[in-house]
Amino acid sequence: MNDSPKTFENSAIRTVWNEQEEEWYFSVVDVVGVLTESVNPNNYWKVLKKRLKEEGSELVTNCNQLKMQSSDGKFYKTDCMTTEQILRLIQSIPSKKAEPFKLWLAEVGKERIEETIDPEQTIDRALATYAKKGYSREWINQRLQAIQVRKELTDEWENRGVKKGIEYAILTDEITKAWSGMTTRDYKKHKGLTKQNLRDNMTTTEIILNMLAETATKNISQTEKPESFEDNKSAARRGGRIAGNARKELEAEIGHSVISDKSAPEINSVVTNLIETVAKDDKNE
């Protein structure tokens, strides 16, 4: 695990990155302290924890204890939560600074309901989000096409009886390694990524090669109709190798690797920075 404290306004929200789970963990006391401005956030959290238990909330039960560095320089076990858990916790904090989060969560929930009724809105919002992040129109078009290619592949896996979750991840890893020479995790490390989506940090060329690998895998699967998971792994490796051979030919022509170590400018922790923004805005009012 890697420590990454975010300091601002004489306050700090300590975070830990769990590489195995690919998940950020946040110090609950630090978040409570920033949002409530309590002189004793430990006591505030103790009282809130008791109330949540009485309400039957699973937040406290699922809360992890991880070692984090304290102000005295020593490491102590500290209550920590994932992004999802922290956002749920914020809903239980009656605070002026917590209100913007609650409004944002309500808006996100409303959008998800609208997208369920009208899936086309998902595409429209994706376009708008990528544009706001500064991606080029060419990149956005390729990325949206890549989403469709991925959906076609996962539909094929579902038809072949592949289980969502871990089996999808294993097959994706096989494809990625076969075309790029790296596992998905190593590829993310190469780009300096943690929680971010790998495809959102690919160049146009990388996206195209990944699409070729996934399309080839789908076509092989549709032709051979693999019945076992091992047969699906074989199809994934061969589909990835097709794109891998294309990559090698292109690199031989241009004289350098097309696997970029660059990533899109992303914030490691949306939650921490949102909290920081709220704290700063509140001070300026």
Coordinates of C-alpha atoms in Angstrom, one line a residue:
M1 CA 0.0 0.0 0.0
N2 CA 1.1 3.6 -0.7
D3 CA 0.5 6.5 1.5
S4 CA -0.6 9.8 -0.1
P5 CA -1.7 12.5 2.4
K6 CA -3.5 15.5 0.8
T7 CA -2.7 18.6 2.8
F8 CA -4.6 21.9 2.7
E9 CA -5.8 24.7 5.0
N10 CA -3.7 23.1 7.9
S11 CA -5.8 20.0 7.5
A12 CA -4.9 16.7 5.9
I13 CA -6.9 13.8 4.5
R14 CA -4.7 10.8 4.7
T15 CA -5.2 8.3 1.9
V16 CA -3.8 4.8 1.2
W17 CA -3.7 3.1 -2.2
N18 CA -4.3 -0.6 -2.1
E19 CA -2.6 -1.9 -5.3
Q20 CA -4.0 -5.4 -4.9
E21 CA -7.6 -4.1 -4.8
E22 CA -6.9 -1.1 -7.0
E23 CA -8.8 1.0 -4.4
W24 CA -8.2 4.2 -2.5
Y25 CA -8.8 4.2 1.2
F26 CA -9.5 7.4 3.1
S27 CA -9.0 8.2 6.8
V28 CA -12.5 8.6 8.2
V29 CA -11.5 10.9 11.1
D30 CA -9.7 13.2 8.6
V31 CA -12.8 13.5 6.4
V32 CA -15.0 14.0 9.4
G33 CA -12.7 16.7 10.7
V34 CA -12.6 18.7 7.5
L35 CA -16.4 18.5 6.8
T36 CA -17.5 19.2 10.4
E37 CA -14.7 21.4 11.6
S38 CA -15.1 19.6 14.9
V39 CA -12.4 20.4 17.5
N40 CA -12.5 16.7 18.4
P41 CA -13.1 14.7 15.2
N42 CA -12.3 11.4 16.9
N43 CA -15.1 11.9 19.3
Y44 CA -17.4 13.1 16.6
W45 CA -16.7 9.9 14.6
K46 CA -17.2 7.8 17.8
V47 CA -20.7 9.3 18.3
L48 CA -21.5 9.0 14.6
K49 CA -20.3 5.4 14.5
K50 CA -22.6 4.5 17.4
R51 CA -25.6 6.2 15.7
L52 CA -24.9 4.4 12.4
K53 CA -24.7 1.0 14.3
E54 CA -28.1 1.7 15.9
E55 CA -29.6 2.5 12.5
G56 CA -28.3 -0.8 11.2
S57 CA -25.9 0.7 8.7
E58 CA -23.2 -1.7 7.4
L59 CA -20.7 1.2 7.0
V60 CA -19.2 0.6 10.5
T61 CA -19.1 -3.2 10.0
N62 CA -17.3 -2.9 6.7
C63 CA -15.0 -0.2 7.9
N64 CA -11.3 -1.2 7.5
Q65 CA -8.5 -0.4 9.9
L66 CA -5.2 0.4 8.1
K67 CA -1.9 1.8 9.5
M68 CA -1.5 5.5 8.8
Q69 CA 1.1 8.0 9.9
S70 CA 0.0 10.3 12.7
S71 CA 1.2 13.8 13.6
D72 CA 3.8 12.3 15.9
G73 CA 5.4 10.5 12.9
K74 CA 4.3 7.0 14.1
F75 CA 1.9 4.7 12.4
Y76 CA -1.3 3.7 14.0
K77 CA -4.4 1.7 12.9
T78 CA -6.9 4.1 11.6
D79 CA -10.5 3.6 10.5
C80 CA -10.6 3.9 6.7
M81 CA -13.2 3.7 4.0
T82 CA -13.3 3.3 0.2
T83 CA -14.6 6.0 -2.1
E84 CA -18.1 4.5 -2.1
Q85 CA -18.2 4.1 1.6
I86 CA -16.9 7.7 2.2
L87 CA -19.6 9.1 -0.1
R88 CA -22.2 7.1 1.9
L89 CA -20.8 8.4 5.2
I90 CA -21.0 12.0 4.0
Q91 CA -24.7 11.6 3.6
S92 CA -24.9 11.0 7.3
I93 CA -23.0 14.1 8.3
P94 CA -25.2 17.1 9.0
S95 CA -22.8 19.8 7.9
K96 CA -22.8 22.8 5.6
K97 CA -19.7 21.5 3.9
A98 CA -21.3 18.1 3.4
E99 CA -24.3 19.6 1.6
P100 CA -22.6 20.0 -1.8
F101 CA -21.7 16.3 -1.8
K102 CA -25.3 15.4 -1.0
L103 CA -26.6 17.6 -3.8
W104 CA -24.0 16.0 -6.2
L105 CA -25.0 12.5 -5.2
A106 CA -28.7 13.3 -5.8
E107 CA -27.8 14.7 -9.2
V108 CA -25.8 11.6 -10.1
G109 CA -28.7 9.3 -8.9
K110 CA -31.1 11.3 -11.0
E111 CA -28.9 10.9 -14.1
R112 CA -28.5 7.2 -13.6
I113 CA -32.3 6.8 -13.5
E114 CA -32.7 8.9 -16.7
E115 CA -30.0 6.8 -18.4
T116 CA -31.9 3.6 -17.5
I117 CA -35.1 5.1 -19.1
D118 CA -33.2 6.5 -22.1
P119 CA -29.7 4.8 -22.6
E120 CA -28.8 7.3 -25.4
Q121 CA -28.3 9.9 -22.6
T122 CA -25.3 7.8 -21.4
I123 CA -23.6 8.4 -24.7
D124 CA -24.4 12.1 -24.7
R125 CA -23.0 12.5 -21.2
A126 CA -19.9 10.6 -22.0
L127 CA -19.3 12.9 -25.0
A128 CA -19.7 16.0 -22.8
T129 CA -17.5 14.6 -20.0
Y130 CA -14.6 13.7 -22.3
A131 CA -14.9 17.1 -24.0
K132 CA -14.7 18.9 -20.7
K133 CA -11.6 16.9 -19.8
G134 CA -9.9 18.3 -23.0
Y135 CA -9.8 15.3 -25.2
S136 CA -9.7 15.9 -28.9
R137 CA -12.8 15.1 -31.1
E138 CA -10.8 12.4 -32.9
W139 CA -9.9 10.7 -29.6
I140 CA -13.5 10.9 -28.3
N141 CA -14.8 9.3 -31.5
Q142 CA -12.3 6.4 -31.1
R143 CA -13.0 6.0 -27.4
L144 CA -16.8 5.8 -28.0
Q145 CA -16.2 3.2 -30.8
A146 CA -14.0 1.3 -28.4
I147 CA -16.8 1.2 -25.8
Q148 CA -19.0 -0.4 -28.5
V149 CA -16.4 -2.9 -29.4
R150 CA -15.9 -3.9 -25.8
K151 CA -19.7 -4.3 -25.3
E152 CA -19.8 -6.7 -28.3
L153 CA -16.9 -8.7 -26.9
T154 CA -18.5 -9.0 -23.4
D155 CA -21.8 -10.0 -25.0
E156 CA -20.0 -12.8 -26.8
W157 CA -18.3 -13.8 -23.5
E158 CA -21.7 -13.9 -21.8
N159 CA -23.0 -16.1 -24.6
R160 CA -20.1 -18.5 -24.1
G161 CA -20.8 -18.7 -20.3
V162 CA -17.9 -16.6 -19.1
K163 CA -18.7 -15.2 -15.7
K164 CA -18.6 -11.4 -15.1
G165 CA -16.0 -10.1 -12.8
I166 CA -12.9 -12.1 -12.2
E167 CA -13.2 -14.2 -15.4
Y168 CA -13.8 -11.1 -17.5
A169 CA -10.7 -9.6 -15.9
I170 CA -8.6 -12.6 -16.6
L171 CA -9.5 -12.7 -20.3
T172 CA -9.0 -9.0 -20.6
D173 CA -5.5 -9.5 -19.1
E174 CA -4.8 -12.2 -21.6
I175 CA -5.7 -9.9 -24.5
T176 CA -3.8 -6.9 -23.1
K177 CA -0.7 -8.9 -22.5
A178 CA -0.8 -10.5 -25.9
W179 CA -1.0 -7.2 -27.9
S180 CA 1.0 -4.8 -25.6
G181 CA 3.4 -7.2 -23.9
M182 CA 2.2 -6.1 -20.5
T183 CA -0.6 -7.2 -18.1
T184 CA -3.3 -4.7 -17.5
R185 CA -1.8 -3.9 -14.1
D186 CA 1.7 -3.4 -15.5
Y187 CA 0.3 -1.3 -18.3
K188 CA -1.3 1.0 -15.8
K189 CA 2.0 1.2 -13.8
H190 CA 3.8 2.1 -17.0
K191 CA 1.5 5.1 -17.4
G192 CA 1.6 6.0 -13.7
L193 CA -2.0 5.2 -13.1
T194 CA -3.8 3.9 -10.1
K195 CA -7.7 4.0 -10.0
Q196 CA -8.0 5.6 -13.5
N197 CA -9.4 3.7 -16.5
L198 CA -6.6 2.5 -18.7
R199 CA -8.4 3.0 -21.9
D200 CA -9.1 6.7 -20.9
N201 CA -5.3 7.1 -20.8
M202 CA -4.5 5.5 -24.1
T203 CA -3.4 7.4 -27.2
T204 CA -5.5 7.0 -30.4
T205 CA -3.1 4.4 -31.7
E206 CA -3.2 2.4 -28.5
I207 CA -7.1 2.5 -28.5
I208 CA -7.1 1.3 -32.1
L209 CA -4.8 -1.6 -31.4
N210 CA -6.8 -2.6 -28.3
M211 CA -10.0 -2.5 -30.4
L212 CA -8.4 -4.7 -33.0
A213 CA -7.4 -7.2 -30.3
E214 CA -10.9 -7.3 -28.8
T215 CA -12.6 -7.5 -32.2
A216 CA -10.3 -10.3 -33.3
T217 CA -11.1 -12.2 -30.0
K218 CA -14.8 -11.8 -30.6
N219 CA -14.6 -13.0 -34.1
I220 CA -12.5 -16.0 -33.1
S221 CA -15.0 -16.8 -30.4
Q222 CA -18.0 -16.5 -32.7
T223 CA -16.4 -18.9 -35.2
E224 CA -15.1 -21.5 -32.7
K225 CA -17.8 -21.2 -30.0
P226 CA -15.5 -22.1 -27.1
E227 CA -17.2 -24.2 -24.4
S228 CA -14.6 -24.0 -21.6
F229 CA -12.9 -21.1 -19.9
E230 CA -9.5 -22.4 -21.1
D231 CA -10.8 -22.3 -24.7
N232 CA -11.9 -18.7 -24.1
K233 CA -8.4 -17.9 -22.8
S234 CA -6.9 -19.4 -25.9
A235 CA -9.2 -17.3 -28.1
A236 CA -8.2 -14.2 -26.1
R237 CA -4.5 -14.8 -26.5
R238 CA -4.8 -15.4 -30.2
G239 CA -7.0 -12.3 -30.7
G240 CA -4.5 -10.2 -28.7
R241 CA -1.6 -11.6 -30.8
I242 CA -3.2 -10.4 -34.0
A243 CA -3.1 -6.8 -32.7
G244 CA 0.4 -7.5 -31.2
N245 CA 1.8 -8.4 -34.6
A246 CA 0.2 -5.3 -36.1
R247 CA 1.9 -3.2 -33.3
K248 CA 5.3 -4.8 -34.0
E249 CA 5.0 -4.1 -37.8
L250 CA 4.0 -0.5 -37.2
E251 CA 6.9 0.0 -34.7
A252 CA 9.3 -1.5 -37.2
E253 CA 8.1 1.1 -39.8
I254 CA 8.2 4.1 -37.5
G255 CA 11.2 3.1 -35.5
H256 CA 9.8 3.6 -32.0
S257 CA 7.3 2.1 -29.6
V258 CA 3.6 3.0 -29.9
I259 CA 3.1 2.1 -26.2
S260 CA 3.0 5.5 -24.5
D261 CA 3.9 6.1 -20.9
K262 CA 1.8 9.3 -21.0
S263 CA -1.5 9.5 -19.2
A264 CA -4.4 11.9 -19.3
P265 CA -4.2 14.6 -16.6
E266 CA -6.4 13.0 -14.0
I267 CA -6.7 13.7 -10.3
N268 CA -5.7 10.6 -8.2
S269 CA -8.6 11.1 -5.7
V270 CA -11.8 12.8 -6.7
V271 CA -13.1 12.7 -3.2
T272 CA -10.1 14.3 -1.6
N273 CA -10.0 17.2 -4.1
L274 CA -13.8 17.7 -3.9
I275 CA -13.4 18.1 -0.2
E276 CA -10.5 20.5 -0.7
T277 CA -12.6 22.6 -3.1
V278 CA -15.5 22.8 -0.7
A279 CA -13.2 23.7 2.2
K280 CA -11.5 26.5 0.2
D281 CA -14.8 27.8 -1.2
D282 CA -16.3 27.9 2.3
K283 CA -13.3 29.9 3.6
N284 CA -13.6 32.5 0.8
E285 CA -17.3 33.1 1.5

